[in-house]
PDB file of C-alpha atoms (C1' of nucleotides) in Angstrom:
ATOM      1  CA  UNK S   1     139.761 -30.623 138.208  1.00 46.00           C
ATOM      2  CA  UNK S   2     137.883 -33.692 137.408  1.00 37.00           C
ATOM      3  CA  UNK S   3     140.971 -35.485 136.455  1.00 37.00           C
ATOM      4  CA  UNK S   4     142.792 -36.746 139.417  1.00 37.00           C
ATOM      5  CA  UNK S   5     145.892 -37.914 137.794  1.00 38.00           C
ATOM      6  CA  UNK S   6     146.664 -38.344 134.198  1.00 36.00           C
ATOM      7  CA  UNK S   7     147.378 -41.907 133.467  1.00 37.00           C
ATOM      8  CA  UNK S   8     150.810 -42.043 132.118  1.00 38.00           C
ATOM      9  CA  UNK S   9     150.651 -43.316 128.607  1.00 36.00           C
ATOM     10  CA  UNK S  10     153.679 -45.343 129.384  1.00 40.00           C
ATOM     11  CA  UNK S  11     151.840 -47.361 131.891  1.00 41.00           C
ATOM     12  CA  UNK S  12     150.101 -49.930 129.910  1.00 38.00           C
ATOM     13  CA  UNK S  13     152.227 -50.125 126.940  1.00 40.00           C
ATOM     14  CA  UNK S  14     153.602 -53.164 125.411  1.00 38.00           C
ATOM     15  CA  UNK S  15     156.946 -53.517 126.883  1.00 43.00           C
ATOM     16  CA  UNK S  16     158.949 -56.139 125.220  1.00 44.00           C
ATOM     17  CA  UNK S  17     162.308 -56.101 123.723  1.00 45.00           C
ATOM     18  CA  UNK S  18     162.041 -56.560 120.035  1.00 40.00           C
ATOM     19  CA  UNK S  19     165.420 -58.007 120.199  1.00 43.00           C
ATOM     20  CA  UNK S  20     166.675 -60.425 122.755  1.00 46.00           C
ATOM     21  CA  UNK S  21     169.422 -58.166 123.721  1.00 49.00           C
ATOM     22  CA  UNK S  22     171.521 -55.982 121.622  1.00 47.00           C
ATOM     23  CA  UNK S  23     173.890 -55.707 124.482  1.00 50.00           C
ATOM     24  CA  UNK S  24     174.956 -59.239 124.266  1.00 47.00           C
ATOM     25  CA  UNK S  25     175.555 -58.975 120.595  1.00 44.00           C
ATOM     26  CA  UNK S  26     177.690 -56.031 121.205  1.00 46.00           C
ATOM     27  CA  UNK S  27     179.518 -57.652 124.047  1.00 45.00           C
ATOM     28  CA  UNK S  28     180.023 -60.754 122.083  1.00 41.00           C
ATOM     29  CA  UNK S  29     181.602 -58.800 119.370  1.00 41.00           C
ATOM     30  CA  UNK S  30     183.754 -56.964 121.758  1.00 39.00           C
ATOM     31  CA  UNK S  31     185.011 -60.015 123.511  1.00 36.00           C
ATOM     32  CA  UNK S  32     186.744 -62.831 121.874  1.00 33.00           C
ATOM     33  CA  UNK S  33     183.702 -64.268 120.398  1.00 32.00           C
ATOM     34  CA  UNK S  34     184.802 -67.673 119.426  1.00 33.00           C
ATOM     35  CA  UNK S  35     182.000 -69.635 117.986  1.00 31.00           C
ATOM     36  CA  UNK S  36     179.523 -69.855 120.737  1.00 33.00           C
ATOM     37  CA  UNK S  37     180.433 -68.501 124.054  1.00 33.00           C
ATOM     38  CA  UNK S  38     178.752 -69.966 126.977  1.00 35.00           C
ATOM     39  CA  UNK S  39     178.903 -66.498 128.163  1.00 39.00           C
ATOM     40  CA  UNK S  40     176.445 -66.201 130.924  1.00 38.00           C
ATOM     41  CA  UNK S  41     176.302 -69.566 132.388  1.00 35.00           C
ATOM     42  CA  UNK S  42     174.474 -68.403 135.387  1.00 33.00           C
ATOM     43  CA  UNK S  43     173.189 -71.215 137.528  1.00 33.00           C
ATOM     44  CA  UNK S  44     169.817 -69.700 137.367  1.00 34.00           C
ATOM     45  CA  UNK S  45     169.697 -69.409 133.707  1.00 34.00           C
ATOM     46  CA  UNK S  46     166.522 -70.852 132.435  1.00 33.00           C
ATOM     47  CA  UNK S  47     166.280 -72.598 129.207  1.00 32.00           C
ATOM     48  CA  UNK S  48     165.295 -69.945 126.861  1.00 31.00           C
ATOM     49  CA  UNK S  49     167.488 -70.055 123.861  1.00 34.00           C
ATOM     50  CA  UNK S  50     165.106 -68.701 121.381  1.00 32.00           C
ATOM     51  CA  UNK S  51     162.811 -67.806 124.123  1.00 32.00           C
ATOM     52  CA  UNK S  52     164.090 -64.342 124.132  1.00 36.00           C
ATOM     53  CA  UNK S  53     163.129 -63.777 120.597  1.00 34.00           C
ATOM     54  CA  UNK S  54     159.974 -65.659 121.038  1.00 33.00           C
ATOM     55  CA  UNK S  55     159.098 -63.625 124.025  1.00 34.00           C
ATOM     56  CA  UNK S  56     159.221 -60.687 121.809  1.00 34.00           C
ATOM     57  CA  UNK S  57     155.795 -61.480 120.595  1.00 35.00           C
ATOM     58  CA  UNK S  58     153.536 -59.237 122.469  1.00 38.00           C
ATOM     59  CA  UNK S  59     149.881 -59.777 122.684  1.00 37.00           C
ATOM     60  CA  UNK S  60     149.299 -56.581 120.957  1.00 39.00           C
ATOM     61  CA  UNK S  61     145.893 -57.015 119.544  1.00 38.00           C
ATOM     62  CA  UNK S  62     144.636 -59.538 121.957  1.00 37.00           C
ATOM     63  CA  UNK S  63     141.132 -58.924 123.017  1.00 39.00           C
ATOM     64  CA  UNK S  64     142.483 -58.453 126.473  1.00 41.00           C
ATOM     65  CA  UNK S  65     143.284 -54.870 125.788  1.00 46.00           C
ATOM     66  CA  UNK S  66     142.728 -54.045 129.361  1.00 53.00           C
ATOM     67  CA  UNK S  67     145.156 -52.582 131.792  1.00 65.00           C
ATOM     68  CA  UNK S  68     147.578 -55.386 131.677  1.00 74.00           C
ATOM     69  CA  UNK S  69     150.679 -55.014 133.629  1.00 76.00           C
ATOM     70  CA  UNK S  70     153.458 -55.695 131.285  1.00 83.00           C
ATOM     71  CA  UNK S  71     156.165 -57.795 132.704  1.00 86.00           C
ATOM     72  CA  UNK S  72     159.347 -56.898 131.016  1.00 87.00           C
ATOM     73  CA  UNK S  73     161.682 -59.725 130.371  1.00 89.00           C
ATOM     74  CA  UNK S  74     165.171 -58.522 130.762  1.00 89.00           C
ATOM     75  CA  UNK S  75     167.747 -60.145 128.673  1.00 87.00           C
ATOM     76  CA  UNK S  76     170.414 -62.198 130.336  1.00 85.00           C
ATOM     77  CA  UNK S  77     173.002 -59.607 129.635  1.00 84.00           C
ATOM     78  CA  UNK S  78     170.990 -56.885 131.159  1.00 86.00           C
ATOM     79  CA  UNK S  79     170.281 -59.045 134.150  1.00 89.00           C
ATOM     80  CA  UNK S  80     173.906 -59.751 134.516  1.00 87.00           C
ATOM     81  CA  UNK S  81     174.881 -56.148 134.582  1.00 85.00           C
ATOM     82  CA  UNK S  82     172.130 -55.398 137.013  1.00 89.00           C
ATOM     83  CA  UNK S  83     172.973 -58.183 139.397  1.00 89.00           C
ATOM     84  CA  UNK S  84     176.622 -57.464 139.255  1.00 87.00           C
ATOM     85  CA  UNK S  85     176.002 -53.902 140.147  1.00 88.00           C
ATOM     86  CA  UNK S  86     173.543 -54.756 142.862  1.00 90.00           C
ATOM     87  CA  UNK S  87     175.997 -57.027 144.538  1.00 87.00           C
ATOM     88  CA  UNK S  88     178.518 -54.286 144.851  1.00 87.00           C
ATOM     89  CA  UNK S  89     176.181 -51.510 145.527  1.00 89.00           C
ATOM     90  CA  UNK S  90     172.842 -51.965 147.070  1.00 90.00           C
ATOM     91  CA  UNK S  91     171.660 -48.463 146.601  1.00 93.00           C
ATOM     92  CA  UNK S  92     172.322 -46.284 143.652  1.00 93.00           C
ATOM     93  CA  UNK S  93     171.808 -42.623 143.289  1.00 92.00           C
ATOM     94  CA  UNK S  94     169.819 -40.960 140.584  1.00 91.00           C
ATOM     95  CA  UNK S  95     172.784 -40.390 138.426  1.00 89.00           C
ATOM     96  CA  UNK S  96     174.035 -43.892 138.744  1.00 89.00           C
ATOM     97  CA  UNK S  97     170.679 -45.350 137.989  1.00 92.00           C
ATOM     98  CA  UNK S  98     170.222 -43.054 135.093  1.00 89.00           C
ATOM     99  CA  UNK S  99     173.540 -43.939 133.671  1.00 88.00           C
ATOM    100  CA  UNK S 100     172.818 -47.567 134.154  1.00 88.00           C
ATOM    101  CA  UNK S 101     169.441 -47.248 132.576  1.00 88.00           C
ATOM    102  CA  UNK S 102     170.969 -45.371 129.766  1.00 86.00           C
ATOM    103  CA  UNK S 103     173.439 -48.088 129.188  1.00 85.00           C
ATOM    104  CA  UNK S 104     170.886 -50.828 129.352  1.00 84.00           C
ATOM    105  CA  UNK S 105     168.443 -48.821 127.376  1.00 84.00           C
ATOM    106  CA  UNK S 106     165.553 -48.727 129.666  1.00 85.00           C
ATOM    107  CA  UNK S 107     164.254 -46.068 131.858  1.00 88.00           C
ATOM    108  CA  UNK S 108     165.259 -45.046 135.287  1.00 91.00           C
ATOM    109  CA  UNK S 109     162.041 -46.312 136.692  1.00 92.00           C
ATOM    110  CA  UNK S 110     162.743 -49.817 135.613  1.00 93.00           C
ATOM    111  CA  UNK S 111     166.185 -49.808 137.090  1.00 94.00           C
ATOM    112  CA  UNK S 112     164.847 -48.471 140.309  1.00 94.00           C
ATOM    113  CA  UNK S 113     162.147 -51.083 140.400  1.00 94.00           C
ATOM    114  CA  UNK S 114     164.574 -53.821 139.659  1.00 95.00           C
ATOM    115  CA  UNK S 115     166.883 -52.799 142.421  1.00 95.00           C
ATOM    116  CA  UNK S 116     164.014 -52.595 144.795  1.00 95.00           C
ATOM    117  CA  UNK S 117     162.817 -56.052 143.971  1.00 95.00           C
ATOM    118  CA  UNK S 118     166.312 -57.292 144.176  1.00 94.00           C
ATOM    119  CA  UNK S 119     166.740 -55.953 147.643  1.00 94.00           C
ATOM    120  CA  UNK S 120     163.545 -57.580 148.742  1.00 93.00           C
ATOM    121  CA  UNK S 121     164.574 -60.843 147.277  1.00 92.00           C
ATOM    122  CA  UNK S 122     167.906 -60.668 148.973  1.00 90.00           C
ATOM    123  CA  UNK S 123     166.261 -59.869 152.226  1.00 88.00           C
ATOM    124  CA  UNK S 124     163.958 -62.789 151.872  1.00 86.00           C
ATOM    125  CA  UNK S 125     166.827 -65.139 151.434  1.00 83.00           C
ATOM    126  CA  UNK S 126     168.631 -63.879 154.467  1.00 79.00           C
ATOM    127  CA  UNK S 127     165.543 -64.100 156.586  1.00 76.00           C
ATOM    128  CA  UNK S 128     165.004 -67.611 155.511  1.00 74.00           C
ATOM    129  CA  UNK S 129     168.468 -68.548 156.596  1.00 68.00           C
ATOM    130  CA  UNK S 130     169.346 -69.541 153.187  1.00 63.00           C
ATOM    131  CA  UNK S 131     172.523 -71.580 152.910  1.00 54.00           C
ATOM    132  CA  UNK S 132     173.860 -68.724 150.956  1.00 51.00           C
ATOM    133  CA  UNK S 133     175.510 -71.183 148.693  1.00 50.00           C
ATOM    134  CA  UNK S 134     176.568 -70.628 145.157  1.00 48.00           C
ATOM    135  CA  UNK S 135     177.310 -67.108 144.262  1.00 47.00           C
ATOM    136  CA  UNK S 136     174.550 -66.342 141.896  1.00 45.00           C
ATOM    137  CA  UNK S 137     176.262 -64.722 139.058  1.00 48.00           C
ATOM    138  CA  UNK S 138     179.500 -65.849 137.702  1.00 50.00           C
ATOM    139  CA  UNK S 139     182.243 -63.961 139.373  1.00 50.00           C
ATOM    140  CA  UNK S 140     184.095 -62.864 136.386  1.00 50.00           C
ATOM    141  CA  UNK S 141     182.805 -62.303 132.996  1.00 52.00           C
ATOM    142  CA  UNK S 142     184.227 -60.354 130.195  1.00 51.00           C
ATOM    143  CA  UNK S 143     180.922 -58.664 129.994  1.00 53.00           C
ATOM    144  CA  UNK S 144     181.492 -56.596 133.056  1.00 53.00           C
ATOM    145  CA  UNK S 145     184.919 -55.668 132.012  1.00 48.00           C
ATOM    146  CA  UNK S 146     183.794 -54.680 128.626  1.00 50.00           C
ATOM    147  CA  UNK S 147     180.838 -52.897 129.961  1.00 52.00           C
ATOM    148  CA  UNK S 148     182.857 -50.987 132.466  1.00 52.00           C
ATOM    149  CA  UNK S 149     185.644 -50.247 130.126  1.00 46.00           C
ATOM    150  CA  UNK S 150     183.488 -49.295 127.275  1.00 48.00           C
ATOM    151  CA  UNK S 151     181.486 -46.728 129.039  1.00 47.00           C
ATOM    152  CA  UNK S 152     184.016 -45.646 131.556  1.00 45.00           C
ATOM    153  CA  UNK S 153     181.312 -46.082 133.996  1.00 47.00           C
ATOM    154  CA  UNK S 154     183.258 -45.296 137.070  1.00 44.00           C
ATOM    155  CA  UNK S 155     184.415 -42.127 135.509  1.00 42.00           C
ATOM    156  CA  UNK S 156     180.933 -40.929 135.133  1.00 42.00           C
ATOM    157  CA  UNK S 157     181.450 -40.338 131.496  1.00 41.00           C
ATOM    158  CA  UNK S 158     178.932 -41.594 129.107  1.00 41.00           C
ATOM    159  CA  UNK S 159     180.729 -41.837 125.908  1.00 41.00           C
ATOM    160  CA  UNK S 160     181.463 -44.708 123.712  1.00 40.00           C
ATOM    161  CA  UNK S 161     185.007 -45.206 122.832  1.00 40.00           C
ATOM    162  CA  UNK S 162     184.270 -46.707 119.516  1.00 37.00           C
ATOM    163  CA  UNK S 163     182.192 -43.972 118.147  1.00 36.00           C
ATOM    164  CA  UNK S 164     180.085 -46.072 115.945  1.00 36.00           C
ATOM    165  CA  UNK S 165     177.270 -47.712 117.683  1.00 37.00           C
ATOM    166  CA  UNK S 166     175.600 -50.613 116.038  1.00 36.00           C
ATOM    167  CA  UNK S 167     172.109 -50.318 114.771  1.00 36.00           C
ATOM    168  CA  UNK S 168     170.655 -50.995 118.115  1.00 38.00           C
ATOM    169  CA  UNK S 169     171.949 -47.825 119.573  1.00 34.00           C
ATOM    170  CA  UNK S 170     168.564 -46.654 120.675  1.00 34.00           C
ATOM    171  CA  UNK S 171     165.513 -45.320 118.985  1.00 35.00           C
ATOM    172  CA  UNK S 172     164.904 -48.547 117.277  1.00 35.00           C
ATOM    173  CA  UNK S 173     163.379 -50.184 120.227  1.00 40.00           C
ATOM    174  CA  UNK S 174     163.579 -47.592 122.847  1.00 41.00           C
ATOM    175  CA  UNK S 175     160.281 -46.492 124.224  1.00 44.00           C
ATOM    176  CA  UNK S 176     160.258 -42.833 124.908  1.00 40.00           C
ATOM    177  CA  UNK S 177     157.199 -43.424 126.961  1.00 46.00           C
ATOM    178  CA  UNK S 178     159.152 -45.196 129.577  1.00 50.00           C
ATOM    179  CA  UNK S 179     161.594 -42.494 130.232  1.00 49.00           C
ATOM    180  CA  UNK S 180     159.978 -41.386 133.397  1.00 49.00           C
TER     181      UNK S 180
ATOM    182  C1'  DT G   1     162.118 -36.863 146.126  1.00 52.14           C
ATOM    183  C1'  DA G   2     163.085 -42.398 147.147  1.00 52.14           C
ATOM    184  C1'  DT G   3     162.539 -46.631 149.694  1.00 52.14           C
ATOM    185  C1'  DC G   4     159.901 -50.505 152.075  1.00 52.14           C
ATOM    186  C1'  DC G   5     156.378 -53.602 151.678  1.00 52.14           C
ATOM    187  C1'  DA G   6     152.423 -56.230 150.254  1.00 52.14           C
ATOM    188  C1'  DT G   7     150.150 -57.175 146.401  1.00 52.14           C
ATOM    189  C1'  DT G   8     149.028 -57.713 141.659  1.00 52.14           C
ATOM    190  C1'  DC G   9     149.625 -60.140 137.651  1.00 52.14           C
ATOM    191  C1'  DA G  10     152.195 -61.623 133.334  1.00 52.14           C
ATOM    192  C1'  DT G  11     155.316 -65.682 132.023  1.00 52.14           C
ATOM    193  C1'  DG G  12     157.372 -70.022 132.032  1.00 52.14           C
TER     194       DG G  12
ATOM    195  C1'  DC B   1     152.349 -73.051 140.787  1.00 52.14           C
ATOM    196  C1'  DA B   2     156.908 -70.346 141.123  1.00 52.14           C
ATOM    197  C1'  DT B   3     159.304 -66.528 139.592  1.00 52.14           C
ATOM    198  C1'  DG B   4     159.624 -61.796 139.104  1.00 52.14           C
ATOM    199  C1'  DA B   5     158.462 -57.134 136.986  1.00 52.14           C
ATOM    200  C1'  DA B   6     155.374 -53.563 138.058  1.00 52.14           C
ATOM    201  C1'  DT B   7     151.791 -51.096 141.192  1.00 52.14           C
ATOM    202  C1'  DG B   8     150.083 -48.512 145.060  1.00 52.14           C
ATOM    203  C1'  DG B   9     150.172 -47.110 149.778  1.00 52.14           C
ATOM    204  C1'  DA B  10     152.668 -45.931 153.864  1.00 52.14           C
ATOM    205  C1'  DT B  11     156.679 -43.869 155.588  1.00 52.14           C
ATOM    206  C1'  DA B  12     161.042 -41.085 156.325  1.00 52.14           C
TER     207       DA B  12
END
DNA sequence: TATCCATTCATG
DNA sequence: CATGAATGGATA
């Protein structure tokens, strides 16, 4: 009727990770976490040590309560998993994306969007005759191994081998709104 | 349905 | 200002 399309409530919602990334904590624990791991020493890593946590502050009550597009800041771990996957596989199917989103704890839509943007970015670089130097992400990282092994990703099974998920399992900071 | 693409717009 | 997540339209 009068309403063309219901605005999804998930659209303009504050979309920040309360925590930098639970994933990394988990991964750190899983791997030989000796003191401080350099972990993701991606060449493109920007200096944001506490930034992640700082970024958490959302402008919730700012007067600018207009339709602000929220730009999600993915944690380095999440980005790593995403890039790693994108390098192997350019296109994922629903299932794969859903599984991935499930693992990373954000919705399918976000994964899809990320992959899309990633493809465009990649394309850009090729068109610009980029030197194609440094391989972006570090080739090998325990993260991938852990991540693959833990979730038996290739198998298509979504089960955690350890049974007990840390507090961050989901629900704490998972927005049901975004599961679109 | 998803993807491509230009564009918007929040962040650093 | 550059990067990049998210949007909307066009298209298959």
